[in-house]
XYZ file of C-alpha atoms in Angstrom:
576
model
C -66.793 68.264 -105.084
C -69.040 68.845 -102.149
C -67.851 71.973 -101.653
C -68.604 73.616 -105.537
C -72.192 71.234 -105.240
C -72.655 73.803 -101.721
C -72.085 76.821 -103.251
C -74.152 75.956 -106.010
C -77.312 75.115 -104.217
C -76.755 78.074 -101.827
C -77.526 80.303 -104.799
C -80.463 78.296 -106.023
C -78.784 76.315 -109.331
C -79.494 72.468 -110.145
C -76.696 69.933 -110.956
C -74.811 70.442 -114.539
C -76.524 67.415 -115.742
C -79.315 64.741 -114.260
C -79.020 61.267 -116.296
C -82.530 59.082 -116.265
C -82.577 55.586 -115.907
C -82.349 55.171 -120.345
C -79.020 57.444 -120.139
C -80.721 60.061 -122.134
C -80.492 63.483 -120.626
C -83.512 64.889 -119.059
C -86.204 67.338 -120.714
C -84.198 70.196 -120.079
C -82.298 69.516 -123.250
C -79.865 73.248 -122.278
C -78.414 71.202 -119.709
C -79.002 73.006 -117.111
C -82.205 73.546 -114.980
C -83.560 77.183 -114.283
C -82.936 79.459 -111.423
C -84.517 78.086 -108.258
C -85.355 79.490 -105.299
C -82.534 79.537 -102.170
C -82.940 76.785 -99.775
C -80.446 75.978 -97.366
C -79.918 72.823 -95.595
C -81.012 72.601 -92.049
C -77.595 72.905 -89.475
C -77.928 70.949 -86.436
C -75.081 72.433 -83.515
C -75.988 69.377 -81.309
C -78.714 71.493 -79.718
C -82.754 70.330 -80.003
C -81.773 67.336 -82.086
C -85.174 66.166 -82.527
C -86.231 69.394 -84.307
C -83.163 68.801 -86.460
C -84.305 65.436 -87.359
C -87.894 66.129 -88.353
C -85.992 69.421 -90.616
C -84.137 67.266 -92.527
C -86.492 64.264 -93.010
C -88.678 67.472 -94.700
C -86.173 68.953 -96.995
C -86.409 67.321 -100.398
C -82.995 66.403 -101.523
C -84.141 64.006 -103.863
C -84.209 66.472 -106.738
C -80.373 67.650 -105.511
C -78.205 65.025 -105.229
C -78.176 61.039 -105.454
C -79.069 58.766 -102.924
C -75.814 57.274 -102.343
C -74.417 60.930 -101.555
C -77.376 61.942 -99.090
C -75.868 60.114 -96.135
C -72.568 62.824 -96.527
C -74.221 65.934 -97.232
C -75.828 65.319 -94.034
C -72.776 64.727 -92.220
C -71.148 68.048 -93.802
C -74.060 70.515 -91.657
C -73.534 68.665 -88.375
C -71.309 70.459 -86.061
C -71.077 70.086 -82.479
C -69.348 73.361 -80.488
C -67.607 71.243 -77.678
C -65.300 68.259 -78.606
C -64.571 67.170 -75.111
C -68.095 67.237 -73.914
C -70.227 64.435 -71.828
C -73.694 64.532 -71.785
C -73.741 61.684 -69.127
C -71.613 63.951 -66.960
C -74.054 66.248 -67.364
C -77.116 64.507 -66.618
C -75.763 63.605 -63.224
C -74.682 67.069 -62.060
C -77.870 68.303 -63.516
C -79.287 69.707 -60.708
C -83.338 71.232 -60.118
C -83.147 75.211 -59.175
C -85.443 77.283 -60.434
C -89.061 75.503 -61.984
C -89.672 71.983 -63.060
C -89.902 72.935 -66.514
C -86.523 74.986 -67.156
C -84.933 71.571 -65.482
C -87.058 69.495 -67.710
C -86.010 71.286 -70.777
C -82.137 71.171 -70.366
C -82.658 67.858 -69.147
C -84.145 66.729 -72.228
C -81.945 67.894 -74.409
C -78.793 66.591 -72.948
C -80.696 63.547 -72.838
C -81.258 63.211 -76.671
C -77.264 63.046 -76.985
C -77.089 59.931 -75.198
C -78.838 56.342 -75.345
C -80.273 55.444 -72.045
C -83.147 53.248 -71.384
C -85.907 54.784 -68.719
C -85.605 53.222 -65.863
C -81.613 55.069 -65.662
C -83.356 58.244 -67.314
C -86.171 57.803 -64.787
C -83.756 57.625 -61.682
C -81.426 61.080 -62.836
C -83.998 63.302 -63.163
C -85.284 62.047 -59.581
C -82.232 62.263 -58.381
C -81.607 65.878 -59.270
C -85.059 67.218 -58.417
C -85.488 69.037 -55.149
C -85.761 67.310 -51.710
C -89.353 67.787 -51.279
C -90.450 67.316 -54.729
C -88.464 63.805 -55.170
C -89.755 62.098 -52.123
C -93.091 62.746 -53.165
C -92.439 61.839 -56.890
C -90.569 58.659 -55.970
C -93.089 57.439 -53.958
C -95.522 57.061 -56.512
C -92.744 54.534 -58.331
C -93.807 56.004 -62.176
C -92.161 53.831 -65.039
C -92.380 56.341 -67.676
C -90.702 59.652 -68.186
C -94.289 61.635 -69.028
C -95.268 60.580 -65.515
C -91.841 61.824 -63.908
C -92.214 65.228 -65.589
C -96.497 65.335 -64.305
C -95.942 64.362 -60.951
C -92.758 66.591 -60.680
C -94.880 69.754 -61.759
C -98.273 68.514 -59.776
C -96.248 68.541 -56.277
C -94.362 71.567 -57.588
C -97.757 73.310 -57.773
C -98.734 71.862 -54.400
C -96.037 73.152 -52.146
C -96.365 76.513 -53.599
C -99.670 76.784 -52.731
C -98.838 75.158 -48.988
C -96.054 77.819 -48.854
C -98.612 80.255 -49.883
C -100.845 79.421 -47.248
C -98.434 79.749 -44.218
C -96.191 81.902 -45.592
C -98.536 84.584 -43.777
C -98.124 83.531 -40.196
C -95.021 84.425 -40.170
C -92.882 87.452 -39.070
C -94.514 90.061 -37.221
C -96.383 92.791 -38.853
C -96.453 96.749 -38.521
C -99.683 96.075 -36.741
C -97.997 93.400 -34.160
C -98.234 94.293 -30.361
C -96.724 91.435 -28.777
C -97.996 91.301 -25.126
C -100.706 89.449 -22.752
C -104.730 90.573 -23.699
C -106.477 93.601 -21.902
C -108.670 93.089 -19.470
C -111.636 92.600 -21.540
C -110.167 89.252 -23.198
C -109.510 90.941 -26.234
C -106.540 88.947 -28.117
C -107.065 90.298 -31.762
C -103.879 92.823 -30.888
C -101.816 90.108 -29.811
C -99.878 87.451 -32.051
C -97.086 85.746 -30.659
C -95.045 84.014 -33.795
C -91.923 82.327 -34.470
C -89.812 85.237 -35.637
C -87.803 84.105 -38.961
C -84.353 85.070 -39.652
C -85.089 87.497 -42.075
C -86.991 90.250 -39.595
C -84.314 89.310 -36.907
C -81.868 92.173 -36.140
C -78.100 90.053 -36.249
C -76.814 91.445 -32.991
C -79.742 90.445 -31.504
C -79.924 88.091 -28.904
C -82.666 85.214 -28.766
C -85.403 84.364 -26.137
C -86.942 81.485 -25.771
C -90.363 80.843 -24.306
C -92.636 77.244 -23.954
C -96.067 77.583 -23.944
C -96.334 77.013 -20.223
C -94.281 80.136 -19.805
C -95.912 82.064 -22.201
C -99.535 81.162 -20.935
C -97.878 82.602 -16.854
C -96.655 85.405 -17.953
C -100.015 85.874 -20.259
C -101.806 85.757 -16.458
C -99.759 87.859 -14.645
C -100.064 90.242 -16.822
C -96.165 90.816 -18.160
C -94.134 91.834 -20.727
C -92.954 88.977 -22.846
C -89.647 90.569 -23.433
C -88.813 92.416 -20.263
C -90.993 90.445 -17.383
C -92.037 93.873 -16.725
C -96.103 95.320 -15.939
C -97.461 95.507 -19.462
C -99.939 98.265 -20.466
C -101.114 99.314 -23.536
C -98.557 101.844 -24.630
C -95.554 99.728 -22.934
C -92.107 99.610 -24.234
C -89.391 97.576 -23.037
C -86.480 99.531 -21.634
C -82.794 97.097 -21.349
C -81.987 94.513 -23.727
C -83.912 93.380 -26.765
C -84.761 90.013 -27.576
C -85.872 88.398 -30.847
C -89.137 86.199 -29.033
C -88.814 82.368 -30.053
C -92.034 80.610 -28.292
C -91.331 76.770 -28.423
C -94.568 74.652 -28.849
C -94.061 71.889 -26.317
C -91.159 70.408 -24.823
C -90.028 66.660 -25.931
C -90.863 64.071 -23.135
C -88.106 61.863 -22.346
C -85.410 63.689 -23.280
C -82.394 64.487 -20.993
C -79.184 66.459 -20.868
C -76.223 64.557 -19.654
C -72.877 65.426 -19.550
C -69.313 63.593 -20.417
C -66.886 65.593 -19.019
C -67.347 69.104 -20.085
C -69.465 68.068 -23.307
C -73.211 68.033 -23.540
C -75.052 64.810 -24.548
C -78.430 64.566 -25.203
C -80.071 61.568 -23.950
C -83.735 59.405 -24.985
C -84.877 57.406 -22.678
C -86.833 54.724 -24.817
C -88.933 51.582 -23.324
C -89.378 50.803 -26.393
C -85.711 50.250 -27.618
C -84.076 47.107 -26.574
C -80.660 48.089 -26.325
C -78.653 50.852 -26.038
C -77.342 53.338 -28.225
C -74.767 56.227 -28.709
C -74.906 58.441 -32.408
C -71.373 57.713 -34.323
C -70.896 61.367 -34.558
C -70.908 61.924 -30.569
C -68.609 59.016 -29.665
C -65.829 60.261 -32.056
C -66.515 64.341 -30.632
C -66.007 62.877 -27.166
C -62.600 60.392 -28.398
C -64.600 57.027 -26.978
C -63.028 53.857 -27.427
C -64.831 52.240 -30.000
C -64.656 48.327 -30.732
C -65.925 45.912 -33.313
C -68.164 43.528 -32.655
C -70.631 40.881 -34.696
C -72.931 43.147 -36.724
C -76.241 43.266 -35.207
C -79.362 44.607 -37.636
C -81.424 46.789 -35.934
C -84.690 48.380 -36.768
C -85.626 51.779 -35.968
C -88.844 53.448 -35.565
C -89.436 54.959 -39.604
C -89.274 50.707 -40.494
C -85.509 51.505 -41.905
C -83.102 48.486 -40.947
C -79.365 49.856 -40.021
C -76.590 47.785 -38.947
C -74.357 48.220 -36.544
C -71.120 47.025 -36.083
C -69.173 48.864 -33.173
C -69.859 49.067 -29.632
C -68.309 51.466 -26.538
C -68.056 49.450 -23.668
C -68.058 50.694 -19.746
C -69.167 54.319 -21.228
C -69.755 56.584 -18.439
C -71.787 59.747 -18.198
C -73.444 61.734 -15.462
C -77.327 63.556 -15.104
C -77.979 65.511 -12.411
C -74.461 64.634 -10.521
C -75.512 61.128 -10.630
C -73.019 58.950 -12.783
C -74.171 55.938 -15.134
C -72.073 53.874 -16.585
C -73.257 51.273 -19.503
C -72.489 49.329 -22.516
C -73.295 50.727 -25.843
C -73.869 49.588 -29.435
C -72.526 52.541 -31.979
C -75.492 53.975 -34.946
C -75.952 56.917 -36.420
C -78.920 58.284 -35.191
C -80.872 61.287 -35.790
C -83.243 63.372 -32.909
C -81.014 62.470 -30.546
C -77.294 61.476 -29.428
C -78.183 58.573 -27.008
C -80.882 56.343 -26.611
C -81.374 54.280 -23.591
C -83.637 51.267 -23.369
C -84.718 48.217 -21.525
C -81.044 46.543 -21.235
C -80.389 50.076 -18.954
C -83.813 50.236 -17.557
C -83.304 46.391 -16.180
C -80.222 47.271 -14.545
C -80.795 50.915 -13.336
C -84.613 50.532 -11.889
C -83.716 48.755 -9.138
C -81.990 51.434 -7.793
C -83.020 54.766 -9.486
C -86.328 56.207 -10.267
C -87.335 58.292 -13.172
C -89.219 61.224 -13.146
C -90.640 62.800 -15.874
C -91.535 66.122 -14.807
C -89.352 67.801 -13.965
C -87.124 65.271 -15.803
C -84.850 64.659 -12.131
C -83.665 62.010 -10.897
C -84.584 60.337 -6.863
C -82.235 58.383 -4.848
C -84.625 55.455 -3.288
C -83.834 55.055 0.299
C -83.398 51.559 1.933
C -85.970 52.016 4.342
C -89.879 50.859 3.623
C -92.913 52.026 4.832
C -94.329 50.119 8.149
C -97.212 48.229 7.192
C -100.462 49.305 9.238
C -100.905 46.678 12.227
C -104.693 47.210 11.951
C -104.713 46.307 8.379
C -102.141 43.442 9.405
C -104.829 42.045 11.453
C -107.858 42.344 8.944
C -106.067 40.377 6.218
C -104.913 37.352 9.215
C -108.954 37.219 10.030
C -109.773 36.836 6.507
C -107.201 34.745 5.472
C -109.149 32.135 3.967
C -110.574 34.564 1.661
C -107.555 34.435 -0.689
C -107.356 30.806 -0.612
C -107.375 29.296 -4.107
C -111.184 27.498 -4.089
C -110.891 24.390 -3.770
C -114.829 23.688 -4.327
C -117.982 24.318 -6.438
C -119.717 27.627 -5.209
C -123.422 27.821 -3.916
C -125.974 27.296 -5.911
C -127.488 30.577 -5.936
C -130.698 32.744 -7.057
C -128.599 34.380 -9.945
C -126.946 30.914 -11.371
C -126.403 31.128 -15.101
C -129.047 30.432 -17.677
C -128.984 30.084 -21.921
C -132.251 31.126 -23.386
C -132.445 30.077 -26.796
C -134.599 31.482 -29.521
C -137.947 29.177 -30.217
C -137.550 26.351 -32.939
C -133.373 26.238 -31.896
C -132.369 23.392 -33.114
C -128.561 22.015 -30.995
C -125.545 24.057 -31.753
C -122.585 22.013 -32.955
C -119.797 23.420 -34.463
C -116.393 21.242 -36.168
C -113.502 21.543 -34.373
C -110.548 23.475 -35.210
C -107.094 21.845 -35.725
C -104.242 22.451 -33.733
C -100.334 21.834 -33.882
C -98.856 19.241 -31.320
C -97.541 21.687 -28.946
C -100.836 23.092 -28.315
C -102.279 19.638 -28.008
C -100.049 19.357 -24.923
C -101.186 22.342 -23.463
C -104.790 21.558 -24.015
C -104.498 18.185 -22.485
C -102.837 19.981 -19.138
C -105.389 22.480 -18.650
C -108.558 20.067 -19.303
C -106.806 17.924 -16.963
C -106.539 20.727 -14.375
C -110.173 21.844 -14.278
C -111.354 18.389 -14.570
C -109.326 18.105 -10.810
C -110.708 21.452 -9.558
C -114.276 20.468 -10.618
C -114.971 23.347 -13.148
C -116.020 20.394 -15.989
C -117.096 17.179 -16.077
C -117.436 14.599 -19.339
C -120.475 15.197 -21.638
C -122.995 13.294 -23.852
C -124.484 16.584 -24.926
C -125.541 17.023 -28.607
C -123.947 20.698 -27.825
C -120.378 21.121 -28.654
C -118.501 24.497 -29.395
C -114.924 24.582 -30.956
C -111.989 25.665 -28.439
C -108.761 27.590 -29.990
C -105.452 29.201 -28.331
C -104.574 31.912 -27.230
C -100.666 32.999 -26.837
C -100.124 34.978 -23.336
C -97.331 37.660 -23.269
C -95.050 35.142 -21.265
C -95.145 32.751 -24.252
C -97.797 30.393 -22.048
C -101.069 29.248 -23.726
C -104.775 30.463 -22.562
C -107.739 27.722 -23.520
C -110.551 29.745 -25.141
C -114.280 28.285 -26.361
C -115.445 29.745 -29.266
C -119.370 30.041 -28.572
C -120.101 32.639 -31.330
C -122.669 30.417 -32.835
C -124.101 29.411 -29.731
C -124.413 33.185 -28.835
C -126.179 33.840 -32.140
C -129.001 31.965 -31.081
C -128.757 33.509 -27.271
C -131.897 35.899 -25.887
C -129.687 38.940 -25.396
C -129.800 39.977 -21.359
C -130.485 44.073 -20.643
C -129.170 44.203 -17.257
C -127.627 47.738 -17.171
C -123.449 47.993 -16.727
C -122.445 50.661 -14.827
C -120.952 53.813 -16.601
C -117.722 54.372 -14.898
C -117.710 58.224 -15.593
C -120.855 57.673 -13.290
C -118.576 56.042 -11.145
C -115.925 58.452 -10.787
C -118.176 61.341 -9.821
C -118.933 59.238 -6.357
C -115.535 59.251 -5.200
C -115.871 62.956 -4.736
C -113.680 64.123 -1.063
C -112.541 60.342 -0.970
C -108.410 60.281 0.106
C -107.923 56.180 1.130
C -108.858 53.568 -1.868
C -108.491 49.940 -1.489
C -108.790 47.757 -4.577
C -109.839 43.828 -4.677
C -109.591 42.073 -8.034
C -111.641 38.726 -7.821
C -109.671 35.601 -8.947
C -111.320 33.709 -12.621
C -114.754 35.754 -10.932
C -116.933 33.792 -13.263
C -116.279 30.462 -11.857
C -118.036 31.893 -8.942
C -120.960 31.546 -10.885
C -122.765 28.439 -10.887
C -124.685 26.901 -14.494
C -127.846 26.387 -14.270
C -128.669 22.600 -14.263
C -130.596 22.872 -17.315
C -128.074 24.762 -19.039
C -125.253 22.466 -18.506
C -125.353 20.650 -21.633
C -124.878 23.755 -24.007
C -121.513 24.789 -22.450
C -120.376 21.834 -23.826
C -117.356 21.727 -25.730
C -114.624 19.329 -27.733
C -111.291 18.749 -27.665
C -108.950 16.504 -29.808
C -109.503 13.525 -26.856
C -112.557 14.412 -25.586
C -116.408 15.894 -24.783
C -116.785 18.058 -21.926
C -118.974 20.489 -20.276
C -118.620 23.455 -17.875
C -120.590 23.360 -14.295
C -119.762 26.718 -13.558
C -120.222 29.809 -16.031
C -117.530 29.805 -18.417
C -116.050 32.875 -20.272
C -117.544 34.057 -23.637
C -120.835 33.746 -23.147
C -123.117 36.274 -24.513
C -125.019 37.201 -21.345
C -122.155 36.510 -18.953
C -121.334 39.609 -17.885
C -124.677 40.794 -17.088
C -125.050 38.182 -15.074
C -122.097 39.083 -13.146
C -122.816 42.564 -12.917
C -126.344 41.575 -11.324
C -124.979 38.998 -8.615
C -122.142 41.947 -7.699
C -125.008 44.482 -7.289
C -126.916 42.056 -5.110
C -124.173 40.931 -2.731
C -123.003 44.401 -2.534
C -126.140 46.261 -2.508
C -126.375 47.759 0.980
C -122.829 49.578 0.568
C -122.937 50.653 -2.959
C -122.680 54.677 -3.290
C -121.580 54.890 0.328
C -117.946 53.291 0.368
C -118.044 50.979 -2.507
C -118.131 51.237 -6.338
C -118.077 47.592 -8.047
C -117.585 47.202 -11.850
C -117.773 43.609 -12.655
C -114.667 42.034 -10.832
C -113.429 45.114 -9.969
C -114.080 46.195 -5.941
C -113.317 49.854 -5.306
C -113.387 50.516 -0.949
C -112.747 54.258 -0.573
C -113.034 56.560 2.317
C -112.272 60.007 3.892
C -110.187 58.944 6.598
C -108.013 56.374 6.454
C -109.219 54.479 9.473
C -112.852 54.287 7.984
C -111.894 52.047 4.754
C -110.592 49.250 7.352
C -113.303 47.405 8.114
């Protein structure tokens, strides 16, 4: 029946007879309706589906057949050219090679023959974008397909201009002279540039060059290629090289050697442990055991785990052998990494140095200490005796001036955890025995917080930022230590003295006492001496160092606040 009702619309005739809803025929009382014009049904080959759709939902079929045989006379026109086809499949081996949009178009349409939500859609089409265009599109984290498909094209667009922009530099040019500059400085002739492996002759060999290289052979006026005089005009006789000039040289980095096999070795102080690449250990045959899995963090944030370690593994630099534990990882810049659990064991005995990356043997022997020095610190012994008493009272003790109308600074105190009570208690209790504080009835009192030290001790701090608000700023003028440096001009022999908690040299000024004061969870004390964090502190320092040191400063001492600098000529002269 379908078939005839086919053929008839293909050449333009109605049905034989259209009943209304009374059961009478229709106007056209023949029968028949009138030739009409040909119209044929839209075909859909499973290609641009959509288009299909919005086809069919267009053609009028109400005046053709009844409503109950629509459904089938759309089923007749759809034909599909592959039975054994998946469109998922597809979609995952659809891969980005020419532009974003041809990939965007055949990815579309083999996603219209499948149901996925976006998030899956969203991941395949990242997924078979290019390297550099899906890191960049993925870090953006869209949640829509229109924004896949606009950031795709945006940092499409990008690297082609990027490529566009350095694509220049490389490869030499017919105009290239590669060589060091004339003798007037001229370097417009000259361009040295990494040489790509499209102008590189096969059979030729490769010669490598660091800038250091390149910038002594620039002076001495040679031939990059041949070492020989270069003139203008030159041309290397011998053996050609393809130039490769290599812009610096990684620090660190060390060739050792297991057996006959090369390793290539990163010595870290900033990795705790150490590590051989899973790659290396199974090209050298290493005996590889398991052990708990350990989670370690390398240096892009990215947490890897590692679950096999090499014990007793043995390699040699320089003729010197090593021999370490180490955990297995694939790493990436380099095939070993050594850090502080080698260092700890190995600096003892050998010394790194960095360039040129060799190794020393330390001897056993020491240096002699100088008797005469010997001497000077056994005369001056007591100097570097731990004080055991209040300094002087001196022209250049400590004052606060406060701004007119001040009225007394007193600030809440800040909480603290019991294990930091503890440590406060110990440390007021100390300088209450060495006579740096006393107990206080001031209407001053400044906040105190801790401080964690890099051995896991605590450091007692008083927080006199409001008290310093209120502080007459001092304008006594700090050294410039670029000043500095330019006296030490000829010098050879430099001693260095470091004064020990130098502000408690200072004395308070009696009528200053009181607004040093400061509270603690069991107590109200106050500082005799000049405590740390005061506003005006340092210049005071800086003018009682000046003083003291006065008549030597500029002739063989520099001082910058605790900081004593003794230098000299002759090594004689700086012992004193």
């Amino acid at each position: 029946m379908f078939q005839n009702l086919e053929k008839r619309l293909n050449n333009g005739e109605g049905p034989s007879q259209r009943k209304d809803n009374g059961g009478h025929n229709g106007a056209n009382t023949g029968g028949t309706y009138g030739r009409l014009t040909k119209i044929e049904f839209p075909k859909c080959d499973g290609e641009d589906v959509l288009s299909w759709l919005y086809r069919v939902n267009n053609f009028d079929m109400d005046n053709i057949v009844e409503d109950e045989q629509k459904i089938r006379l759309v089923s007749m026109h759809i034909r599909f050219e592959s039975v054994f086809e998946d469109p998922i499949m597809e979609l995952k081996n659809l891969k980005h090679t020419t532009s974003v949009q041809v990939y965007q178009d055949s990815f579309e349409a083999l996603l219209n023959k499948v149901n996925l939500d976006d998030s899956c859609a969203i991941s395949l089409f990242i997924g078979g974008l290019k390297e550099e265009i899906a890191y960049a599109v993925r870090m953006f984290k869209p949640t829509n397909l229109t924004e896949v498909f606009s950031l795709s094209k945006l940092q499409e667009a990008s690297n082609s201009v990027t490529k566009g922009k350095h694509s220049a530099s490389f490869g030499p040019t017919k105009n290239t002279v590669f060589g060091p500059t004339n003798q007037r400085g001229e370097s417009s002739r000259t361009r040295i540039v990494p040489v790509q492996s499209t102008t590189v002759t096969p059979n030729r060999p490769s010669k490598k060059l660091t800038q250091q290289e390149l910038e002594e052979k620039r002076a001495k006026n040679l031939c990059f290629y041949c070492d020989k005089k270069y003139s203008p005009g030159h041309k290397c006789s011998g053996q050609m090289y393809s130039l490769e000039i290599v812009a610096y040289e990684e620090e660190g980095n060390n060739e050792g050697h297991v057996k006959k096999q090369v390793l290539h070795i990163l010595v870290d102080c900033g990795s705790t442990h150490n590590f051989l690449d899973l790659l290396a250990a199974k090209r050298m045959g290493c005996n590889l055991s398991k052990m708990c899995p350990l989670q370690v963090s390398v240096a892009n944030g990215q947490v890897m785990s590692s679950v096999f370690q090499c014990k007793n593994f043995k390699w040699t630099i320089h003729g010197q052998v090593f021999e370490t534990d180490v955990m297995i990882l694939r790493l990436g810049g380099c095939e070993m990494v050594l850090g502080i659990q080698w260092m700890g064991v190995e600096i003892s005995n050998m010394a790194l140095c960095v360039c040129p990356a060799t190794l020393m043997q330390k001897t056993g022997s020491s240096t002699k200490p100088n008797s005469n020095i010997q001497t000077l610190l056994q005369d001056f012994s007591t100097v570097f005796d731990t004080p055991k008493e209040l300094p002087p009272i001196r022209s250049h003790d400590h004052i606060i001036p406060l701004v007119s109308n001040t009225p007394p600074i007193s600030v809440r105190p800040y909480k603290h955890p019991p294990n930091q009570k503890d440590a406060i208690e110990l440390m007021v209790k100390e300088l209450l025995e060495a006579g740096v504080i006393r107990y206080s009835q001031s209407s001053f009192s400044s906040p105190i917080f801790m401080v964690k030290k890099k051995d896991g001790t605590w450091r007692m701090c008083v927080d006199y930022r409001m008290l310093n608000k209120y502080t007459v700023k001092d304008k006594f003028p700090i050294p410039i230590i670029e000043e500095l440096l330019d006296e030490l001009y000829g010098a050879k022999v430099f001693s260095k003295l470091d004064l020990r908690s130098g502000y408690h040299e200072i004395r308070m000024n009696p009528g200053d006492i009181h607004k040093t004061a400061f509270r603690t969870h069991e107590g109200h004390y106050e500082f005799l001496v000049m405590p740390f964090g005061l506003t005006n502190a340092p210049f005071t320092f800086q003018s009682l160092m000046n003083t003291v040191f006065k008549p030597y400063l500029k002739k063989f001492v520099l001082v910058f606040f605790d900081d004593i600098l003794v230098y000299s000529k002759v090594k004689n002269t700086g012992i004193i």
